[in-house]
XYZ file of C-alpha atoms in Angstrom:
561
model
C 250.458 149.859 -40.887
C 248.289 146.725 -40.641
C 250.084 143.605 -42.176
C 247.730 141.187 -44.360
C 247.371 137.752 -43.922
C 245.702 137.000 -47.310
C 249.150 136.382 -49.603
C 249.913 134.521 -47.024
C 247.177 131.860 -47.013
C 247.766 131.892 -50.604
C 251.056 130.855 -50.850
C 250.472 128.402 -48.107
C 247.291 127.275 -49.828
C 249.965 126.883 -53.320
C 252.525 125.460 -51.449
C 250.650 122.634 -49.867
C 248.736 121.566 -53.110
C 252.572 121.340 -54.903
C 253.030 119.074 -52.250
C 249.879 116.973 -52.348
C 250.861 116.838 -56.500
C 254.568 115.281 -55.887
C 253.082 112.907 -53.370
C 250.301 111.764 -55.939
C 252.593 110.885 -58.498
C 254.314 107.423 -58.832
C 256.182 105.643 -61.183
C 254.768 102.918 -63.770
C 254.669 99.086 -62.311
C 256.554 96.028 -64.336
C 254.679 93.685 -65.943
C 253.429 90.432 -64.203
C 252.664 87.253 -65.663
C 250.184 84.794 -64.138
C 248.920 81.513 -66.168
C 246.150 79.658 -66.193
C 247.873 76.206 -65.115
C 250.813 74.650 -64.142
C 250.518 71.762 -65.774
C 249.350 69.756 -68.885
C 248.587 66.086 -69.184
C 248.417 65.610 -73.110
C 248.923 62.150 -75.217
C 250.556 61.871 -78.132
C 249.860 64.034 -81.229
C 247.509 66.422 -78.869
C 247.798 70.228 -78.677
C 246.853 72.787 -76.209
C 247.202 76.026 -76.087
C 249.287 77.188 -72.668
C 247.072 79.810 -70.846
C 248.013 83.229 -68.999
C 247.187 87.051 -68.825
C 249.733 89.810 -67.792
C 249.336 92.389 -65.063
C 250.638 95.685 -65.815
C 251.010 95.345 -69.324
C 252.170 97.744 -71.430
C 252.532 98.152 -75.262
C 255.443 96.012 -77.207
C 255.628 93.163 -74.516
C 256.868 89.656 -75.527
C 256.105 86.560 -74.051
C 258.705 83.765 -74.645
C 257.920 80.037 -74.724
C 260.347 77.242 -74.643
C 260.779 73.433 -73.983
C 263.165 72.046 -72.219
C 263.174 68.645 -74.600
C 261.772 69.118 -77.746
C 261.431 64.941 -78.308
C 259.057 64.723 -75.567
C 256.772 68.151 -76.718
C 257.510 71.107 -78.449
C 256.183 74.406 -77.721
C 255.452 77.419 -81.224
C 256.014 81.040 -79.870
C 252.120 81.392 -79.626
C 252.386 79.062 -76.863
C 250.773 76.194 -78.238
C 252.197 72.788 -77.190
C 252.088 69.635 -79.370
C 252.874 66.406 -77.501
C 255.384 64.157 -79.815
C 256.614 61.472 -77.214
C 255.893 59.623 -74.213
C 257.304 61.430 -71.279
C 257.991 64.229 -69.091
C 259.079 67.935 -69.964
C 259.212 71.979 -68.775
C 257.783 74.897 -70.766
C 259.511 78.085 -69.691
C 257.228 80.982 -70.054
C 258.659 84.817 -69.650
C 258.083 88.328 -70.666
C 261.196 89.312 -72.909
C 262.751 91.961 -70.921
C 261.466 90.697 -67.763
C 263.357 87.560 -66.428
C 261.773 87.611 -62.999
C 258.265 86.874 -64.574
C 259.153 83.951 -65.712
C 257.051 80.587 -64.972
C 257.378 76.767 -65.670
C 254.829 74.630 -67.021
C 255.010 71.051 -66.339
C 254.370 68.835 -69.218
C 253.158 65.142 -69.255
C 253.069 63.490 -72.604
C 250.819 59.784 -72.024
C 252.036 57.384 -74.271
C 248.825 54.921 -76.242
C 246.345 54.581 -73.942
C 246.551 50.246 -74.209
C 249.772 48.337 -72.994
C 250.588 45.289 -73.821
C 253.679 43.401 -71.249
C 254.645 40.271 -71.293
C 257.776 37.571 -72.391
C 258.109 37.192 -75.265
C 258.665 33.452 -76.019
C 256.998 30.338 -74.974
C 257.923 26.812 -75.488
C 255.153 24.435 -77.696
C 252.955 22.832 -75.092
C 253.515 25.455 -72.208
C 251.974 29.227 -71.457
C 252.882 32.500 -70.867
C 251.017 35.266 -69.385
C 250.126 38.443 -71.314
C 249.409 41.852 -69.384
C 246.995 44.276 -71.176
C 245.680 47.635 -70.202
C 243.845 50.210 -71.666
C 243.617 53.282 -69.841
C 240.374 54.183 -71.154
C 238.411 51.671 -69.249
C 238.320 52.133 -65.416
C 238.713 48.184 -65.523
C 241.544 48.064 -67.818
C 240.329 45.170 -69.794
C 240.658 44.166 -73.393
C 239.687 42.087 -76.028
C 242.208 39.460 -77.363
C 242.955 37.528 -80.726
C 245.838 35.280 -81.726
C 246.977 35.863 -85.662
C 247.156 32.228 -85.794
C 245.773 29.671 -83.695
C 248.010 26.714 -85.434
C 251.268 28.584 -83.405
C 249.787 29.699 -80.306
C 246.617 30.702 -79.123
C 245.509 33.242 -76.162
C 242.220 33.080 -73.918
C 240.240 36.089 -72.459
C 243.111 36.656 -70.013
C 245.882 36.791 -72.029
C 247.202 33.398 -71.478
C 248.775 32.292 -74.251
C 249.684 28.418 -75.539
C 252.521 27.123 -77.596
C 251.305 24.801 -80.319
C 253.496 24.656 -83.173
C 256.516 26.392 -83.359
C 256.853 29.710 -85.383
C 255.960 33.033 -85.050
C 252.674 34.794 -83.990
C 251.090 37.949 -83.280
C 249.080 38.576 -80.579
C 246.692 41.434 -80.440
C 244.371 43.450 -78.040
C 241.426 46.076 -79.198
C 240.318 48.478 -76.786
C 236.745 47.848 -76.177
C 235.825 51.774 -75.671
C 237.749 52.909 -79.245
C 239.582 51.444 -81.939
C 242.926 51.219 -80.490
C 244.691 48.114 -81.010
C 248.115 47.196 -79.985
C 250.522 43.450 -80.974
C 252.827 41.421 -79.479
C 255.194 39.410 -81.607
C 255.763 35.561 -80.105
C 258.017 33.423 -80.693
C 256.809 29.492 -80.209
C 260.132 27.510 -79.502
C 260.364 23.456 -79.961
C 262.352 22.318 -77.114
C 265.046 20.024 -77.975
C 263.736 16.102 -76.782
C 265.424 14.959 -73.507
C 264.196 11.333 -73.088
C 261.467 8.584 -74.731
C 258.795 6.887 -72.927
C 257.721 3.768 -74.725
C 254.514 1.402 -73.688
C 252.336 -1.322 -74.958
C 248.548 0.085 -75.617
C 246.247 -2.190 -74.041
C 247.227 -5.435 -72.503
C 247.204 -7.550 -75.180
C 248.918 -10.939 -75.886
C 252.556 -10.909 -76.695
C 252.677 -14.172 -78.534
C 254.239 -15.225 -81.909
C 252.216 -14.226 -85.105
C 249.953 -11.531 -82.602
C 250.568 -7.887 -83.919
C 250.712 -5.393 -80.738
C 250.651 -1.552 -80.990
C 253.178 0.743 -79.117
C 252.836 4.303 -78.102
C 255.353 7.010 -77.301
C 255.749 10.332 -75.265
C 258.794 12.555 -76.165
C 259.803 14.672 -72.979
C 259.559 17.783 -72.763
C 255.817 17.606 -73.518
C 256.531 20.727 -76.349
C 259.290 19.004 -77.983
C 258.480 17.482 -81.596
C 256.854 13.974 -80.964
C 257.978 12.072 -84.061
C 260.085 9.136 -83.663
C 261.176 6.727 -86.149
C 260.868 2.822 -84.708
C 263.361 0.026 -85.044
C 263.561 -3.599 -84.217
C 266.928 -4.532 -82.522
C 266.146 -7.804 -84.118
C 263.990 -8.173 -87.108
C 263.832 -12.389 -87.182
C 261.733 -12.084 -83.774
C 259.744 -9.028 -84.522
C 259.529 -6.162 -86.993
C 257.751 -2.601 -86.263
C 256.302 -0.275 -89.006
C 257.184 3.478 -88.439
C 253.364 3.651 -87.029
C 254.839 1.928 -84.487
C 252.561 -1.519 -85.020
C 254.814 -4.797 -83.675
C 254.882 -8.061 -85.759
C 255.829 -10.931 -83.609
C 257.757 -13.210 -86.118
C 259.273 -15.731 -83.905
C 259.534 -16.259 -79.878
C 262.214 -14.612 -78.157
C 263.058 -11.271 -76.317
C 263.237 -8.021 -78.809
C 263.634 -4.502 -77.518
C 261.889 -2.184 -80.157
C 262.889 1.302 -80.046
C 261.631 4.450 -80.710
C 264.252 7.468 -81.952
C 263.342 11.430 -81.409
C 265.263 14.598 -82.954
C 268.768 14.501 -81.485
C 269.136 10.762 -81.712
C 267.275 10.239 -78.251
C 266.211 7.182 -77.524
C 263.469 4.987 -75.666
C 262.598 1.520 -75.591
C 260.707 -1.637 -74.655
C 261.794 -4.788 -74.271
C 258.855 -7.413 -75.335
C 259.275 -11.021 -74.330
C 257.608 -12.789 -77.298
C 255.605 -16.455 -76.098
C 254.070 -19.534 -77.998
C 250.696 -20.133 -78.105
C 251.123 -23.467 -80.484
C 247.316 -23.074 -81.281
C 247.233 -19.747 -81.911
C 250.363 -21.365 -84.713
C 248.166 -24.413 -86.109
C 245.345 -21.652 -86.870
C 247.401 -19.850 -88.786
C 247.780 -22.620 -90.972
C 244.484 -23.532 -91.765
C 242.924 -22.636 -95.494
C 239.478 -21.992 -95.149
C 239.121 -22.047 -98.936
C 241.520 -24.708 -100.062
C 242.337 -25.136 -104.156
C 240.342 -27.514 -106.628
C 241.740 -26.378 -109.748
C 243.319 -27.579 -113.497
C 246.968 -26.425 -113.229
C 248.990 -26.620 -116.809
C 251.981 -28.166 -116.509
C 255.120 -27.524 -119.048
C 257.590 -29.847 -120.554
C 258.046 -31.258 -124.215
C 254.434 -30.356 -124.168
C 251.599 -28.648 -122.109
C 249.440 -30.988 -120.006
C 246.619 -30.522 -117.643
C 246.295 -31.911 -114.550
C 243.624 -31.614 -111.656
C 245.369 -30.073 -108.456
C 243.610 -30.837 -104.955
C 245.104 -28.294 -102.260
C 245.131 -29.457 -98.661
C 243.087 -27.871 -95.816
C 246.494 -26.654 -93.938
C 249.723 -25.251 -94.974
C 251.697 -27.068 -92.773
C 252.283 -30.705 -93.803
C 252.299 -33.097 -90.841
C 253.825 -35.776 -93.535
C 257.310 -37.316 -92.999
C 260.212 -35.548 -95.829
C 261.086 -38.989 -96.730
C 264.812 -37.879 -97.527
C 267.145 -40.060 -99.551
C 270.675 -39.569 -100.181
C 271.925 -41.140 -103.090
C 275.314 -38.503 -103.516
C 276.705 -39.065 -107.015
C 280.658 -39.374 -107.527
C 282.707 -36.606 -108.062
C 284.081 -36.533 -111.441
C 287.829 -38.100 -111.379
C 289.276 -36.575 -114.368
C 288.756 -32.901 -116.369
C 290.341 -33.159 -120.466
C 291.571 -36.337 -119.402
C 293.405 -35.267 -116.314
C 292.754 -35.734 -112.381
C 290.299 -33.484 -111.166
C 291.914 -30.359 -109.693
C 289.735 -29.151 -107.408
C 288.418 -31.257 -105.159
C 288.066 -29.702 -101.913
C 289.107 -25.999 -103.075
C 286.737 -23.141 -102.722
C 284.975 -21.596 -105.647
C 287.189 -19.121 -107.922
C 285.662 -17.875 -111.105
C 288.428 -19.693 -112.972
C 287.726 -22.714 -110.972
C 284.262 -22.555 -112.449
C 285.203 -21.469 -115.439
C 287.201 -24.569 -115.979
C 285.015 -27.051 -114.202
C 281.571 -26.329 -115.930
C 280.495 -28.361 -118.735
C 282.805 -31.051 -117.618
C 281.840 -32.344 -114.101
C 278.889 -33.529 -112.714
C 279.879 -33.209 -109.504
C 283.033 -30.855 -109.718
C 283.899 -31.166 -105.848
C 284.533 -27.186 -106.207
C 283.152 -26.449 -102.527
C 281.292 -23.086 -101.940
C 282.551 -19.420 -100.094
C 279.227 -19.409 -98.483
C 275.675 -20.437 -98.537
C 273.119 -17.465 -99.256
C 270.195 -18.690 -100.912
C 267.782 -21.513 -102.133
C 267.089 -22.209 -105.655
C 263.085 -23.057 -106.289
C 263.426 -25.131 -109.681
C 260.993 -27.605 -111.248
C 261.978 -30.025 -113.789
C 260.587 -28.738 -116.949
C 259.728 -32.672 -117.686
C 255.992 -33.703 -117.353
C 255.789 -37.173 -118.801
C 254.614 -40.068 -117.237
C 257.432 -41.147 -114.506
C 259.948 -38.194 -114.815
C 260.044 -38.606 -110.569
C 262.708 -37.885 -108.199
C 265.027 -41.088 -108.630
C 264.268 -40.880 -112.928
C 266.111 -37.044 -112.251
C 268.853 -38.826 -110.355
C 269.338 -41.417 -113.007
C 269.221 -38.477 -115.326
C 271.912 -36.958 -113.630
C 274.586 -39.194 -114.155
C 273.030 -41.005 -117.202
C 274.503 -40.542 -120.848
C 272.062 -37.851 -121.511
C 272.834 -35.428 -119.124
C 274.823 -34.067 -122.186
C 274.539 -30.256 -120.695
C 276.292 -31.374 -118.134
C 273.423 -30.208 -115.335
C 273.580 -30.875 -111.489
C 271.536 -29.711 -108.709
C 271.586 -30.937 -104.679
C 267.772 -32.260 -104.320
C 264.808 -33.798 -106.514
C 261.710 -33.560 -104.772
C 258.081 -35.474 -106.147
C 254.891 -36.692 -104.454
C 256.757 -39.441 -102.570
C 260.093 -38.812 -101.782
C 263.437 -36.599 -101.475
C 266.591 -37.104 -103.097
C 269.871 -35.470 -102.452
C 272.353 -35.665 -105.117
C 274.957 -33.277 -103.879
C 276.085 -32.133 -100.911
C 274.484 -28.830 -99.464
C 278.067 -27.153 -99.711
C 279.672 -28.115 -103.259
C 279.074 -26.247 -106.478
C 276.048 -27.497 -108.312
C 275.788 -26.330 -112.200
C 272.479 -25.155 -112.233
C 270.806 -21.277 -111.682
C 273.328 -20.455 -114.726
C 275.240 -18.115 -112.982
C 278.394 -17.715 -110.959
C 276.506 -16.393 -107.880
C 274.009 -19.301 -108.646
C 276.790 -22.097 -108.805
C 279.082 -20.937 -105.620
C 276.145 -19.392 -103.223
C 273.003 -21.718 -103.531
C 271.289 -24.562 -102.896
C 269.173 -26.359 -105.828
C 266.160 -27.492 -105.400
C 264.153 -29.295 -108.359
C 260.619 -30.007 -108.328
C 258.650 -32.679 -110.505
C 255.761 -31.865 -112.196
C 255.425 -35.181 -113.861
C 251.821 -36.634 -115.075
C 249.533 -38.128 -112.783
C 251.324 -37.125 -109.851
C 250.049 -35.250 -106.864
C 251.693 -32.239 -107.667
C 250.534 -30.372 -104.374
C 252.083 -32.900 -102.000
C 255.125 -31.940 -103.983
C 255.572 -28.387 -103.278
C 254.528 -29.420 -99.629
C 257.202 -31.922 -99.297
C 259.837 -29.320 -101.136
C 258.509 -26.989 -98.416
C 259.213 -29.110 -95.236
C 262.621 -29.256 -97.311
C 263.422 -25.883 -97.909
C 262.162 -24.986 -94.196
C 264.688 -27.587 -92.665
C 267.877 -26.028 -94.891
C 266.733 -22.391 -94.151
C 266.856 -23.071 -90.856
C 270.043 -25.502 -90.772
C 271.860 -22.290 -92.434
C 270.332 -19.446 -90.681
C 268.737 -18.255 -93.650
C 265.030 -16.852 -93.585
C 262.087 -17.492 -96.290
C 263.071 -14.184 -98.069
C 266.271 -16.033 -98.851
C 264.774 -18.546 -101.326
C 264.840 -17.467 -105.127
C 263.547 -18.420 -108.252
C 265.564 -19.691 -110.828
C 264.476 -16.553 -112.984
C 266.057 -14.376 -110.342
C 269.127 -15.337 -111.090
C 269.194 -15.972 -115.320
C 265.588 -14.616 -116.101
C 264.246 -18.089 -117.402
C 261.191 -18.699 -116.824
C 261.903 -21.181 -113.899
C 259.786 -22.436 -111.988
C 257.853 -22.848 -114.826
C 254.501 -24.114 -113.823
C 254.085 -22.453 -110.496
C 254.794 -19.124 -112.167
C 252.618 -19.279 -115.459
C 249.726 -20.560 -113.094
C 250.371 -17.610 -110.545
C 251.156 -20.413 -107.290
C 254.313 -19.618 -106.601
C 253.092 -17.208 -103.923
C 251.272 -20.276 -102.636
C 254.158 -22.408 -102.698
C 256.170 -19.958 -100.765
C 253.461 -19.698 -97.975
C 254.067 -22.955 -97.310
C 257.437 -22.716 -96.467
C 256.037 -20.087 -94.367
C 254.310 -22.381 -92.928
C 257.022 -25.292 -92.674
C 259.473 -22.889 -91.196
C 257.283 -21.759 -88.167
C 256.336 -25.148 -87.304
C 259.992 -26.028 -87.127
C 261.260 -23.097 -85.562
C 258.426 -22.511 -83.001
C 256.730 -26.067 -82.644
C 259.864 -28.276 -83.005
C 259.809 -30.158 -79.180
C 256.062 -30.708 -80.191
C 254.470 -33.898 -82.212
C 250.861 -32.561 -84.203
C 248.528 -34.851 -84.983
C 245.759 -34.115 -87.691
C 242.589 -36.049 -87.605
C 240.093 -35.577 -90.526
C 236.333 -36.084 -89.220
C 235.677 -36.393 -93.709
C 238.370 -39.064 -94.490
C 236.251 -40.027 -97.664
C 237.215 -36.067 -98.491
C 240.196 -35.337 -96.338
C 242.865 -37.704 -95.516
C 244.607 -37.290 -92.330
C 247.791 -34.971 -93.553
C 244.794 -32.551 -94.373
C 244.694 -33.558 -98.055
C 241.599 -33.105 -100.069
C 241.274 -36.248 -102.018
C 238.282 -36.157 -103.148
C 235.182 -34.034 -104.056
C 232.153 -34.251 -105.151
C 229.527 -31.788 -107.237
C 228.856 -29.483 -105.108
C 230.602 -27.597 -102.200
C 230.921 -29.492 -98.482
C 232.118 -28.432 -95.369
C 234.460 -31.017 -93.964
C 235.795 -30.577 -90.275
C 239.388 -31.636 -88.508
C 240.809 -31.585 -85.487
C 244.502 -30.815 -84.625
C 246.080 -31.702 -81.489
C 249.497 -30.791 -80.064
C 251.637 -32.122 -77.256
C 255.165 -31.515 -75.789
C 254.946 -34.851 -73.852
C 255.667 -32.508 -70.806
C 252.043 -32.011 -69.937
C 251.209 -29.567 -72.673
C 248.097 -31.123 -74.706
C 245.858 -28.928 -76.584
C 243.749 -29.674 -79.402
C 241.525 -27.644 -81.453
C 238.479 -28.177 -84.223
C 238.760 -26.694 -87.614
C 236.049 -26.477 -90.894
C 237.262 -25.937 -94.503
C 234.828 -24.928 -97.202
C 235.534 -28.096 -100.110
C 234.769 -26.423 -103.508
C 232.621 -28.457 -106.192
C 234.471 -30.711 -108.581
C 236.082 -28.725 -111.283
């Protein structure tokens, strides 16, 4: 029987397409995860959302974001990042149930785009150098402002100056937005390390010349105020604007104190110029005037000044010393010889003339006048007065002075009862001036001048040291100078008196009045006439050593009052 092959083909035909249908069928792929980037460059308060697309994906995949520090950016599970700090972090992205797909995002968080680096101190007077960028310019530059230019202020590349000290902010503004950034500063005062004093100008040291100092306080930012002192005020005296008075010759350091007590000085060598002196003393404008004069009644009399306050006239000095009192309530005198107590005085007063009491010290100079303005009250009627029966207040005093002469009743250092005080009695001098009619009472005060000037300096006392009698007991003493306002007058001419003795003593001066019908030659007006003249004099001084100087002065006379 014939075998067919048909079944056969069929089943091999079957059996080969069973095999073609295993081989065609696989199993499913995982998932694959690809993103867009790799990494993010964000500033602060951005967002972004992180990119990607999944290969293979199937239904009910996850993707999974996280941050590896949440203070630099954080990261929601949509996979959007939000930058919150400067810095650097990695996002972690993976399909939940696949941990080989995941990825890592790096993340770059820029902090504000403009910097601002720098110190942050500087000393007043010295700089410091800002740095600025801004990242959105390609040339990084900014725009710059100081909060207060009395601290510090800053120029257009971020140098900035010290001025006062305190506390200032600087600023920069971007030029491309409006970002602005500030840097606190702190202006320090350095603490002063040394003084530099100097003269400004070259002018002429000399007595009466008035000089001007400056000062530099190193470091140049450390406070520049100084307070000035004289190391000796009798040859010079400085204001706290640091302006020199040159009293008297001599050498005087003046000196100039900082913060800290540091010091600086200059030591000025003060000269005489003897007519640079004699100018000071001329009056331009000398006195004509009616000048009421007090006593048992008031009296005018017509007062003639002089064209100088110095007096080129001898003192004329008499000593006619009265006797100490032998006997107190009818027994010897105690105290001759002792020193001033207040019982001393106490029992002494009223009873002696002259007590004998001596005194602790000498301080001061008593400017009296006589209160008597009758015909002939002079200098030697006072010192009859004295010791006369009606001295029945018991008064003494050392000196009378008049027109004409000086006379000392008691010796400069015993108790004299007059400036009716205890400081009065056992620390002064007396002095009584006459203002008796008819006399010249302007050659008075001049004498009493040359007098006072030759005790202040004999004692060491200066012209601040002479007082009136009110200063001590409020009477109205020195009567006629003070109710006819000259007793600032008569105190300028002991001004006067005092330099010429101090500064000019080893020289002679020699007035010479071209007018002697209307000037005599001590530079006395004695007489005028109706209407005002200009007279003219000449001074000349000499040391007999070669020195010889003169110069020519005018005065403006006034018209007959």
């Amino acid at each position: 029987m014939k075998k067919s092959w048909k079944p056969l083909a069929v089943l091999f035909v079957l059996f080969a397409f069973a095999l073609f249908a295993i081989a065609c069928k696989k199993e499913p792929l995982d998932p694959e995860l690809e993103l867009t980037r790799t990494a993010y460059e964000l500033e602060i308060g951005a967002t972004t959302d992180i990119g990607y697309t999944i290969k293979n994906e199937k239904d009910g995949l996850t993707v999974l974001f996280a941050s590896e520090d949440d203070e630099v950016a954080t990261v929601d599970s949509a996979g959007k990042i939000t930058a919150i700090a400067e810095g650097e972090t990695v996002i972690t992205v993976v399909i939940d149930g696949y941990p080989e797909t995941e990825k890592e995002i790096a993340v770059s968080i820029l902090g504000f785009p403009l910097t601002l680096t720098g110190p942050n101190s500087v000393n007043v007077g010295e700089t410091i150098t800002l740095t600025a960028t801004d990242r959105n310019r390609p040339d990084n530059t900014v725009l710059w402002e100081s909060e207060n230019q009395q601290i510090a202020s800053v120029d257009e590349n971020g140098t900035v100056t010290g001025i006062a000290p305190g506390t200032v902010t600087i600023k920069i503004y971007s030029k491309v937005t409006t970002d602005t950034l500030e840097k606190e500063i702190t202006v320090v005062q350095p603490e002063p390390v040394a003084v530099e004093v100097s003269v400004r100008g070259n002018p002429r040291i000399i007595v009466l010349s008035e000089i001007r100092l400056k000062h530099k306080v190193s470091p140049a930012g450390a406070n520049q105020n100084v307070t000035w002192r004289s190391s000796d005020e009798n040859i010079a005296t400085v204001d706290q604007e640091g302006r020199v008075y040159c009293l008297h010759s001599g050498t005087v350091d003046i000196i100039a104190v900082a913060d800290g007590g540091v010091e600086g000085s200059i030591t000025l060598n003060i000269e005489v110029d003897p007519i640079e002196i004699i100018k000071s003393f001329h009056v331009a404008n000398p006195i004509a005037r009616y000048v009421t004069t007090y006593g048992n009644s008031e009296k005018s009399e017509l007062v003639y000044g002089s064209v100088s306050r110095y007096f080129p006239g001898p003192l004329n000095l008499r000593e006619q010393i009265i006797d100490i009192t032998p006997t107190i309530d009818g027994a010897p005198n105690p105290y001759i010889g002792q020193v001033a107590t207040p019982a001393m005085i106490q029992a002494a007063e009223m009873k002696t003339v002259r007590s004998g009491i001596l005194k602790p010290e000498i301080k001061s100079i008593i400017y009296h006048d006589t209160g008597n303005n009758d015909i002939g009250t002079n200098a030697a009627n006072h010192a009859a007065f004295m010791v006369g029966p009606y001295n029945n207040l018991v008064r003494s005093w050392h000196y009378t002075v008049d027109d004409e002469e000086v006379i000392q009743h008691l010796p400069d250092n015993e108790v004299g009862w007059q400036g009716d005080t205890y400081a009065a009695y056992t620390t002064t001098i007396g002095i009584e001036t006459c203002v008796d009619q008819n006399s010249d009472l302007y050659t008075t005060w001049h004498r009493t001048a040359k007098l006072m000037a030759t005790l202040l300096v004999k004692y060491d006392l200066k012209v601040s040291d002479i007082k009136q009698h009110y200063d001590f007991s409020q009477k109205n003493c020195p009567q006629t100078l003070r109710r006819n306002n000259l007793y600032a007058n008569a105190i300028s001419l002991v001004e006067a008196e005092y330099l010429a003795l101090t500064e000019l003593s080893g020289y002679t001066i020699t007035f010479t009045s071209s007018n002697t019908e209307y000037v005599d030659n001590y530079g006395r007006i004695v007489k005028l006439l109706d209407q005002p003249i200009r007279v003219g004099y000449m001074v000349t001084v000499s040391d007999g050593k070669g020195y010889n100087e003169s110069i020519f002065l005018y005065s403006d006379l006034p018209a007959k009052p």
